[in-house]
PDB file of C-alpha atoms in Angstrom:
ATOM      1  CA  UNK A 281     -21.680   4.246  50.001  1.00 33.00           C
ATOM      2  CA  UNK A 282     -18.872   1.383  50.271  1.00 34.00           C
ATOM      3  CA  UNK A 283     -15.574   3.097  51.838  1.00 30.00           C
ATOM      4  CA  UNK A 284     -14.098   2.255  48.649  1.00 38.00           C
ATOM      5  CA  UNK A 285     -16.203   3.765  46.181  1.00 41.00           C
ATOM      6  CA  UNK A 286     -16.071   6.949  48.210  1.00 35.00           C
ATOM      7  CA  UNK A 287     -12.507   6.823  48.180  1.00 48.00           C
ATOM      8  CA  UNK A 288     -12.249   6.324  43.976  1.00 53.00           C
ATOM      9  CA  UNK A 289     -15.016   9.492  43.646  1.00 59.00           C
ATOM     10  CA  UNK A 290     -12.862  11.517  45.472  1.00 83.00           C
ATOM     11  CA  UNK A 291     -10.037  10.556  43.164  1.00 87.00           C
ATOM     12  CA  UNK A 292     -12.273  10.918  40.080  1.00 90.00           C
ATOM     13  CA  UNK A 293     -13.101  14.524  41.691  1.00 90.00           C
ATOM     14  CA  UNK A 294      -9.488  15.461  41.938  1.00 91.00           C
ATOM     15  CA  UNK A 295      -8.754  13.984  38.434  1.00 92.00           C
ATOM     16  CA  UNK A 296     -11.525  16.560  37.137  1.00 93.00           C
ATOM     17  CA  UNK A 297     -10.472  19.383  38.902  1.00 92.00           C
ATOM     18  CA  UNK A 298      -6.605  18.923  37.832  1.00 92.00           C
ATOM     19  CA  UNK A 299      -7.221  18.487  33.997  1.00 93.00           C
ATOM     20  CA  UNK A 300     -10.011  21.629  34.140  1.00 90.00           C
ATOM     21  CA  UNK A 301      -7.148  23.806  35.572  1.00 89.00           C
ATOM     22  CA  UNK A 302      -4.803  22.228  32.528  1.00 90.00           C
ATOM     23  CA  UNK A 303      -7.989  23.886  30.555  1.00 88.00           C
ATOM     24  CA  UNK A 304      -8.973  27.137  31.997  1.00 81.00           C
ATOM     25  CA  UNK A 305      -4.894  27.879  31.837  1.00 80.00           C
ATOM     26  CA  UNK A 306      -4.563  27.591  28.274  1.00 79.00           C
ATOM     27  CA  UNK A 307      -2.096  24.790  28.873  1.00 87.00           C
ATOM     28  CA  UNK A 308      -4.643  22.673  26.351  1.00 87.00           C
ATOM     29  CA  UNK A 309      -6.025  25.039  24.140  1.00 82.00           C
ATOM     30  CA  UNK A 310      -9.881  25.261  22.731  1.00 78.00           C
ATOM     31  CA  UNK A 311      -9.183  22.930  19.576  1.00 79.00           C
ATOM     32  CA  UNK A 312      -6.231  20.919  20.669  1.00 87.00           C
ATOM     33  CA  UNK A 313      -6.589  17.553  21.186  1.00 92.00           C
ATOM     34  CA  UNK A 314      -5.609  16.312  25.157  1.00 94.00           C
ATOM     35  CA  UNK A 315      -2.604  13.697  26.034  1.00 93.00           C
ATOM     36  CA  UNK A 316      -4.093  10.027  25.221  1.00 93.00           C
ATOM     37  CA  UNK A 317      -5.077   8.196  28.418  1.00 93.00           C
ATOM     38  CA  UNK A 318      -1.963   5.842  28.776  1.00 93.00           C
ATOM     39  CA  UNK A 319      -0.109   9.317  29.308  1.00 93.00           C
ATOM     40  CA  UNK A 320      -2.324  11.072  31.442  1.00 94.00           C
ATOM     41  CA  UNK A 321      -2.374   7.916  33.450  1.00 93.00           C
ATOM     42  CA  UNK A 322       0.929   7.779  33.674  1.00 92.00           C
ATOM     43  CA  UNK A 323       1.095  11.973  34.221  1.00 91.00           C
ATOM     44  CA  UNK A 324      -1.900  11.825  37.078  1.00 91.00           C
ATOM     45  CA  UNK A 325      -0.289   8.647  38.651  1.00 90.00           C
ATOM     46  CA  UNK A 326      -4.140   7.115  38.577  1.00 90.00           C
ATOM     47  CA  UNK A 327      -5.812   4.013  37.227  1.00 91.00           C
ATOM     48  CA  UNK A 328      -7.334   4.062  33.733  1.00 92.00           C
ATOM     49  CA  UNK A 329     -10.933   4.034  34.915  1.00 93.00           C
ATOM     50  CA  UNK A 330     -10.385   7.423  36.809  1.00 92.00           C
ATOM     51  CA  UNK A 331      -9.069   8.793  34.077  1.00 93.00           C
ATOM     52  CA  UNK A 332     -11.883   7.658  31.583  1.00 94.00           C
ATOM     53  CA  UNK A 333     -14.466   8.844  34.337  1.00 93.00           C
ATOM     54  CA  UNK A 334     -13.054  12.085  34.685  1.00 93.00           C
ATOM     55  CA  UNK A 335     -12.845  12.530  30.892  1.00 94.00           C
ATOM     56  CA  UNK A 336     -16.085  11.701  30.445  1.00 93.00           C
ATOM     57  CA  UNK A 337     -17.354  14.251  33.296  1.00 92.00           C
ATOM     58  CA  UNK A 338     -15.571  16.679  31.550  1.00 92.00           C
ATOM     59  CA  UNK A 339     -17.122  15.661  28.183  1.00 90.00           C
ATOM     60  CA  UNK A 340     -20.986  15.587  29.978  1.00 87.00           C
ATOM     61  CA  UNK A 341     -20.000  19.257  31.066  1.00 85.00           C
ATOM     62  CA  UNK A 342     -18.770  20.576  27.958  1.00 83.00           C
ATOM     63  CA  UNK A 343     -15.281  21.370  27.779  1.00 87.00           C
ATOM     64  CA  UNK A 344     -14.046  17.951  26.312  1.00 90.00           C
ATOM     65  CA  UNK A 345     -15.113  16.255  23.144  1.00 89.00           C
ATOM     66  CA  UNK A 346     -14.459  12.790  22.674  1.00 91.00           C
ATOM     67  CA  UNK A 347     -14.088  11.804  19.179  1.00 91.00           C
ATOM     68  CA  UNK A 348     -14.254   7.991  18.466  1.00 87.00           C
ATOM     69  CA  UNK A 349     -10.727   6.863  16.933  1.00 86.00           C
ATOM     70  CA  UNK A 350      -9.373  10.361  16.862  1.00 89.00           C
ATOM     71  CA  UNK A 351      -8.747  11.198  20.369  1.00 91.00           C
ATOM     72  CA  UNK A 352     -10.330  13.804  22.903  1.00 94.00           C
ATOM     73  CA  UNK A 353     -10.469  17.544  22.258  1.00 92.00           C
ATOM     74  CA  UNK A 354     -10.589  20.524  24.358  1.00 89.00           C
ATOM     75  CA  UNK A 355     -14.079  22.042  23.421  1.00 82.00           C
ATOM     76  CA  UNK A 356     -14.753  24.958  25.807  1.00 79.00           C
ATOM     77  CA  UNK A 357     -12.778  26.491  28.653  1.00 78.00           C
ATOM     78  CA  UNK A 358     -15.581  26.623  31.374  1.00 75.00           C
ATOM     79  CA  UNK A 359     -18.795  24.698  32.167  1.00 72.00           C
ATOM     80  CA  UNK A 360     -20.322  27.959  31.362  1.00 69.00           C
ATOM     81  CA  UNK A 361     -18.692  28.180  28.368  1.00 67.00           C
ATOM     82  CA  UNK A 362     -19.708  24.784  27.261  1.00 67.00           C
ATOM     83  CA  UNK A 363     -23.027  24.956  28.384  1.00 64.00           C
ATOM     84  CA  UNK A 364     -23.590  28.071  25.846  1.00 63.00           C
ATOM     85  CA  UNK A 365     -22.280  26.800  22.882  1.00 62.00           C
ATOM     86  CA  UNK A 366     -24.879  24.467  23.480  1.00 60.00           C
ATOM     87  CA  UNK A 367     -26.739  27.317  22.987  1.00 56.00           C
ATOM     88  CA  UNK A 368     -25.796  29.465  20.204  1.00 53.00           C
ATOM     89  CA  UNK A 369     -25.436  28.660  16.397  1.00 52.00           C
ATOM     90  CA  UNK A 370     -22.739  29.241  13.802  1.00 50.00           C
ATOM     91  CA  UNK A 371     -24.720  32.700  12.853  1.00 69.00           C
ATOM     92  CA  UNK A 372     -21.968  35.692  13.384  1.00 71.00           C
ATOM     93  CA  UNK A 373     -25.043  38.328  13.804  1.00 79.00           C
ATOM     94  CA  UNK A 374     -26.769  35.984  16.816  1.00 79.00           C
ATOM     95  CA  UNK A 375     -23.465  36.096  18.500  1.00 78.00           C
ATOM     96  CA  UNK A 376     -23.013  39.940  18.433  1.00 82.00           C
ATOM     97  CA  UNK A 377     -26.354  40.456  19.060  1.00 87.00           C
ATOM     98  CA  UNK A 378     -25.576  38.636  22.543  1.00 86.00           C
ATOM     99  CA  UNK A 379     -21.774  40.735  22.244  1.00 86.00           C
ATOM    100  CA  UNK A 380     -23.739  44.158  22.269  1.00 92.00           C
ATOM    101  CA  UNK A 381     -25.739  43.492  25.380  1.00 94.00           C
ATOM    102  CA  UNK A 382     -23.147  42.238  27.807  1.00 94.00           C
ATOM    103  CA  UNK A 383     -20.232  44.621  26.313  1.00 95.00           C
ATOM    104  CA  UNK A 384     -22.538  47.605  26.684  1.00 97.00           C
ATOM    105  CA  UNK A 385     -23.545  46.875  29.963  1.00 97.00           C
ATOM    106  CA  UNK A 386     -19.951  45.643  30.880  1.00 97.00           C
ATOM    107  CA  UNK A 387     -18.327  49.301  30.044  1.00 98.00           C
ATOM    108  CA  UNK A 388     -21.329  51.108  31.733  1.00 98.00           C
ATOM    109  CA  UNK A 389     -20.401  49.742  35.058  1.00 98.00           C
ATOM    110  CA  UNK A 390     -16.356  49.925  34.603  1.00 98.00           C
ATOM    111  CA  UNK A 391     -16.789  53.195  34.083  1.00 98.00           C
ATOM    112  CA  UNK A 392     -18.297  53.229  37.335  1.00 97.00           C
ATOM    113  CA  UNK A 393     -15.969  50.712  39.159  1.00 97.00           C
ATOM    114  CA  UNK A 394     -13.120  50.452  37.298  1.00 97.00           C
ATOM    115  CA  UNK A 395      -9.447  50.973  39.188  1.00 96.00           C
ATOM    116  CA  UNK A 396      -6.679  52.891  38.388  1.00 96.00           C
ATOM    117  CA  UNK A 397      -5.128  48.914  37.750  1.00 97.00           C
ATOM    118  CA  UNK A 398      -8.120  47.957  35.568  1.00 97.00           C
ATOM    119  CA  UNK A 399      -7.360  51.171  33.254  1.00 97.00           C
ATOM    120  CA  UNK A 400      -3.585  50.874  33.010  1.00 97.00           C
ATOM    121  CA  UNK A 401      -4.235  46.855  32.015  1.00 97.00           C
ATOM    122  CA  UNK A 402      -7.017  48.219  29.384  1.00 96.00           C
ATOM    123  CA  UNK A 403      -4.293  50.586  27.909  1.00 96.00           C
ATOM    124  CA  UNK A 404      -1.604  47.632  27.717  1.00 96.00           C
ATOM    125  CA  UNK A 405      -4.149  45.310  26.037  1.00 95.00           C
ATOM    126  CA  UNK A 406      -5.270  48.474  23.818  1.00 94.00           C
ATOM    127  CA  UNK A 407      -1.451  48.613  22.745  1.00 93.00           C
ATOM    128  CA  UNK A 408      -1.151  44.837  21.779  1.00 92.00           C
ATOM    129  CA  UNK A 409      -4.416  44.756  20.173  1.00 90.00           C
ATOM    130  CA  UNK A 410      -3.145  48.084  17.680  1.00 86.00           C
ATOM    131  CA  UNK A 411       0.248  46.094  17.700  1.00 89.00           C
ATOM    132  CA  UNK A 412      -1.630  42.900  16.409  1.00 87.00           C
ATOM    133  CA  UNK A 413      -3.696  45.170  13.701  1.00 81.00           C
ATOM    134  CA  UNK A 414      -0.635  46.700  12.376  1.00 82.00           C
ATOM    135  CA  UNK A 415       0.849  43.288  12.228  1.00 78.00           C
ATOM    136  CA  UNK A 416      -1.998  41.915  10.395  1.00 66.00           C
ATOM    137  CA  UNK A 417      -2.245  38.831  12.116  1.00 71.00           C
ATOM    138  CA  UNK A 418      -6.095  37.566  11.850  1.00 75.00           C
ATOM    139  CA  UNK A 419      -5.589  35.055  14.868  1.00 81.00           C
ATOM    140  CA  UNK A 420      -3.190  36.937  16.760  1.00 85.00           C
ATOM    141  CA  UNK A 421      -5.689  39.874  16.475  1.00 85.00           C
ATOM    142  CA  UNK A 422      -9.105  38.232  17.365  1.00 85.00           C
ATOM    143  CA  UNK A 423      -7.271  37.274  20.718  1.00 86.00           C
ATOM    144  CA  UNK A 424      -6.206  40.348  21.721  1.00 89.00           C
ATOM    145  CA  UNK A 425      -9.594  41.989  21.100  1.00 89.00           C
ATOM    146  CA  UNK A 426     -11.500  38.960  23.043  1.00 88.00           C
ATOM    147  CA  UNK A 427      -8.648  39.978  25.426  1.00 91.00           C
ATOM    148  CA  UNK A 428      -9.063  43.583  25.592  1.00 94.00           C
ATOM    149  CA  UNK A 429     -13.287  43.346  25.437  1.00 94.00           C
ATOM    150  CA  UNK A 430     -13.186  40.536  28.276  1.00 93.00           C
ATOM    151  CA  UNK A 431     -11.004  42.916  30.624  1.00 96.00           C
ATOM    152  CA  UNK A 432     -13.460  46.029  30.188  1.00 97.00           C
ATOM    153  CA  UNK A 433     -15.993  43.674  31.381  1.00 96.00           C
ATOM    154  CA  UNK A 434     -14.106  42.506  34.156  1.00 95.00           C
ATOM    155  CA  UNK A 435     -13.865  45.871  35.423  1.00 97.00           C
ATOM    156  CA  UNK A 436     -17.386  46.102  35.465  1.00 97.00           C
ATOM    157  CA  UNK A 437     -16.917  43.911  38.794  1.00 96.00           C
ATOM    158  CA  UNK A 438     -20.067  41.931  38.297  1.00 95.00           C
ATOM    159  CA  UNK A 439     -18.274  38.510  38.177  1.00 91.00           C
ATOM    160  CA  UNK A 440     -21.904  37.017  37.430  1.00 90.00           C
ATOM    161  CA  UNK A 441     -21.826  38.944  34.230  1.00 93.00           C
ATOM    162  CA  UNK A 442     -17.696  38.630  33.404  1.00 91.00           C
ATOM    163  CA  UNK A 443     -18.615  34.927  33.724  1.00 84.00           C
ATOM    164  CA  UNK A 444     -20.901  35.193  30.985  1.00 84.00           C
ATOM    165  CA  UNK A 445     -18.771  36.699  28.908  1.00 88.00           C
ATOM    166  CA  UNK A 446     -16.004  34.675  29.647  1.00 82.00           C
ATOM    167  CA  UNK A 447     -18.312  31.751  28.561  1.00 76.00           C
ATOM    168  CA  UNK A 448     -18.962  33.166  24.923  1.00 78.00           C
ATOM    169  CA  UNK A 449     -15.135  33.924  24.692  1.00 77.00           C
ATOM    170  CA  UNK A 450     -14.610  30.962  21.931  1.00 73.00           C
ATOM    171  CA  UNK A 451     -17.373  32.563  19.838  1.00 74.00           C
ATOM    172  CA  UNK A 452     -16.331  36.249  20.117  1.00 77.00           C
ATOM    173  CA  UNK A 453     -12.863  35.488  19.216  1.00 77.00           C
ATOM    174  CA  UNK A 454     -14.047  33.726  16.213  1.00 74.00           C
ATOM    175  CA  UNK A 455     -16.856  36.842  15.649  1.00 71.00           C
ATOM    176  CA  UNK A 456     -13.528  39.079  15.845  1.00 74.00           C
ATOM    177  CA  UNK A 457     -11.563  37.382  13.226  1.00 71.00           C
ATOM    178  CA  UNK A 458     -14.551  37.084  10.817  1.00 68.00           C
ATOM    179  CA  UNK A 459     -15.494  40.576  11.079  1.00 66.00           C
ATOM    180  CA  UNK A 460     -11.169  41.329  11.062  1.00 60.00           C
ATOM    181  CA  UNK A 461     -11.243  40.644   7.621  1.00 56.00           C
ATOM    182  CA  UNK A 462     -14.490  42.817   6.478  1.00 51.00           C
ATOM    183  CA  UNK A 463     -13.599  46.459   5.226  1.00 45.00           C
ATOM    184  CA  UNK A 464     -15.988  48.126   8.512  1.00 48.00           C
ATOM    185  CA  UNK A 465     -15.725  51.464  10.113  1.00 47.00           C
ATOM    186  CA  UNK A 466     -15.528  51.049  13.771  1.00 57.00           C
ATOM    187  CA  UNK A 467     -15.397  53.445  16.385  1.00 62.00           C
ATOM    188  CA  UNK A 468     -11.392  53.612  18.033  1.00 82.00           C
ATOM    189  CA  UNK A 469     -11.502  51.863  20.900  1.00 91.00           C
ATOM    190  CA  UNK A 470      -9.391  54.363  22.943  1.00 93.00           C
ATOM    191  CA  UNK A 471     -12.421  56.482  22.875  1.00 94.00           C
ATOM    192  CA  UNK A 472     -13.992  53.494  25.400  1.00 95.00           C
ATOM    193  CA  UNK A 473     -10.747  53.970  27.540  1.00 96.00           C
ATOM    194  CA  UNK A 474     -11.358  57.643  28.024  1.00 96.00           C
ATOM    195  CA  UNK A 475     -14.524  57.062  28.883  1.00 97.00           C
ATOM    196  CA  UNK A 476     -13.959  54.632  31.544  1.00 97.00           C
ATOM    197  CA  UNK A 477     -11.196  56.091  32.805  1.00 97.00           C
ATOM    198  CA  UNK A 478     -13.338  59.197  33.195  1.00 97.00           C
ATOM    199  CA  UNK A 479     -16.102  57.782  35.142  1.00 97.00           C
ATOM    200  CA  UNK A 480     -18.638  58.571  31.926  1.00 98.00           C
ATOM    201  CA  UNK A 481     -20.891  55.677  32.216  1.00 98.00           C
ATOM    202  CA  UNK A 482     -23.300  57.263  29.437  1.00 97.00           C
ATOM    203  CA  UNK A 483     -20.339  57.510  27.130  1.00 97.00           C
ATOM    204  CA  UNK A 484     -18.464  54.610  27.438  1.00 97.00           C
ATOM    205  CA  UNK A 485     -21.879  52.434  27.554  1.00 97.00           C
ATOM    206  CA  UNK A 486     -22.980  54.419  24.265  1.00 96.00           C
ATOM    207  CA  UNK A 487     -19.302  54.281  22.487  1.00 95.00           C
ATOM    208  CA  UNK A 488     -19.608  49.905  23.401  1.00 95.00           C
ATOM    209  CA  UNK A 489     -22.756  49.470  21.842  1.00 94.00           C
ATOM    210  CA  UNK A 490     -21.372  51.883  18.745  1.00 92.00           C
ATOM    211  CA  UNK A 491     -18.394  49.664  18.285  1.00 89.00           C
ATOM    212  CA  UNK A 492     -20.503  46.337  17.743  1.00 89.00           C
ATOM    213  CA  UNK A 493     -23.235  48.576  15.703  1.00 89.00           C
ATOM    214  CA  UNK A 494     -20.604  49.705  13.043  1.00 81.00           C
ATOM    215  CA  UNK A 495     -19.684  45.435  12.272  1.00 78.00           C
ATOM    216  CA  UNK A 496     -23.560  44.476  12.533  1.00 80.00           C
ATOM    217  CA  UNK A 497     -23.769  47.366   9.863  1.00 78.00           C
ATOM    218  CA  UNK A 498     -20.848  46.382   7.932  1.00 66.00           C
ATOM    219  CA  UNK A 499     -21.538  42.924   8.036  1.00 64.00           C
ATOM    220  CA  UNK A 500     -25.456  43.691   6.677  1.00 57.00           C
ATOM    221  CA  UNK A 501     -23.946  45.542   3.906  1.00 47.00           C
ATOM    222  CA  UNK A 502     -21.939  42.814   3.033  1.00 44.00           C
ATOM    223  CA  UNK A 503     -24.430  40.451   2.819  1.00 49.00           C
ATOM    224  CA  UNK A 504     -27.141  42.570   1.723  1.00 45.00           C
ATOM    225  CA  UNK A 505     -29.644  42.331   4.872  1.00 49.00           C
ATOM    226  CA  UNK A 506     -30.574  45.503   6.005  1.00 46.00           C
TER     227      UNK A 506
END
């Protein structure tokens, strides 16, 4: 490889690493459309060509989407992420089918390795998640669930399977603020706390797979499939 084409993929490389950390940190949310290329140019201090290269890296990987005339969009957060929406469909029941498993298995083993940290930051996201109900903000809401669900699977210190989760995160938070708005009996959450905080695999595996069983319920009801 030419000296100077190894040089400009290393660039390229760096331009693709800096704009997925302006992703992952939420400083471009999912949705929101990226700085045009004549100010990321300017903001990278790189040629246009690196910049349309590492865009369309980005795009090949998932987390961008390039729209023709419209601009470029952030579309997932990870390549994990974007490789599974690839995956799953609009269908709310598909997506907390796949929910149920990794949630149930995610509280099963924080309840085995779960810190005295993890628990005190599951009882702070517990409290802004009630504070969001109360508030009755839909949005607001779904993210602090996502937020609270994604840190009892974190616990579970399997960073195979938080990365999983992490990678449906887009299409949980939407699950959450579709099923926010159904009239559904679900299990308090604080029960799952307890039960990680007490070491109760059994329970807090059974009370995870109850929560997501009361909105696949709910949601049958409302739609009339059984």
């Amino acid at each position: 490889m030419p000296l100077s084409t190894a040089r400009r993929t290393g660039l390229v490389d760096q331009v693709i690493e800096q704009l997925r950390q302006a992703i992952t940190a939420g400083e471009w949310p999912v949705g929101r459309r990226i700085p045009n290329e004549a100010v990321l140019v300017e903001s990278l201090g790189v040629g246009r060509n690196t910049v349309r290269e590492a865009v369309r890296a980005l795009a090949h990987a998932g987390l961008l989407d390039v729209r023709q005339g419209d601009g470029t969009y952030v579309r997932a957060t990870s390549e994990v992420s974007g490789a599974l929406r690839r995956l799953y469909g609009a269908e709310l029941r598909d997506v907390l089918q796949v929910r149920r498993a990794l949630e149930v298995e995610g509280a099963r083993l924080a309840a085995t390795n779960a810190t005295a940290e993890d628990v005190a930051g599951l009882r702070s996201l517990l409290a802004r998640r009630d504070e969001c109900l109360v508030a009755d903000g839909t949005d607001e809401f779904a993210r602090a669930d996502a937020d609270f669900h994604l840190a009892v699977v974190r616990a579970s210190g399997n960073p195979t399977l938080t990365e999983l989760y992490r990678g449906l995160i887009e299409a949980i938070t939407a699950s959450v603020a579709t099923t926010h708005e159904k009239p559904l009996e679900i299990v308090d959450h604080e029960v799952l706390v307890r039960h990680i905080a007490a070491g109760d695999a059994v329970g807090a595996a059974r009370t995870a797979g109850e929560l997501i069983d009361g909105i696949l319920t709910g949601i049958g009801s409302a739609d009339g499939t059984p």
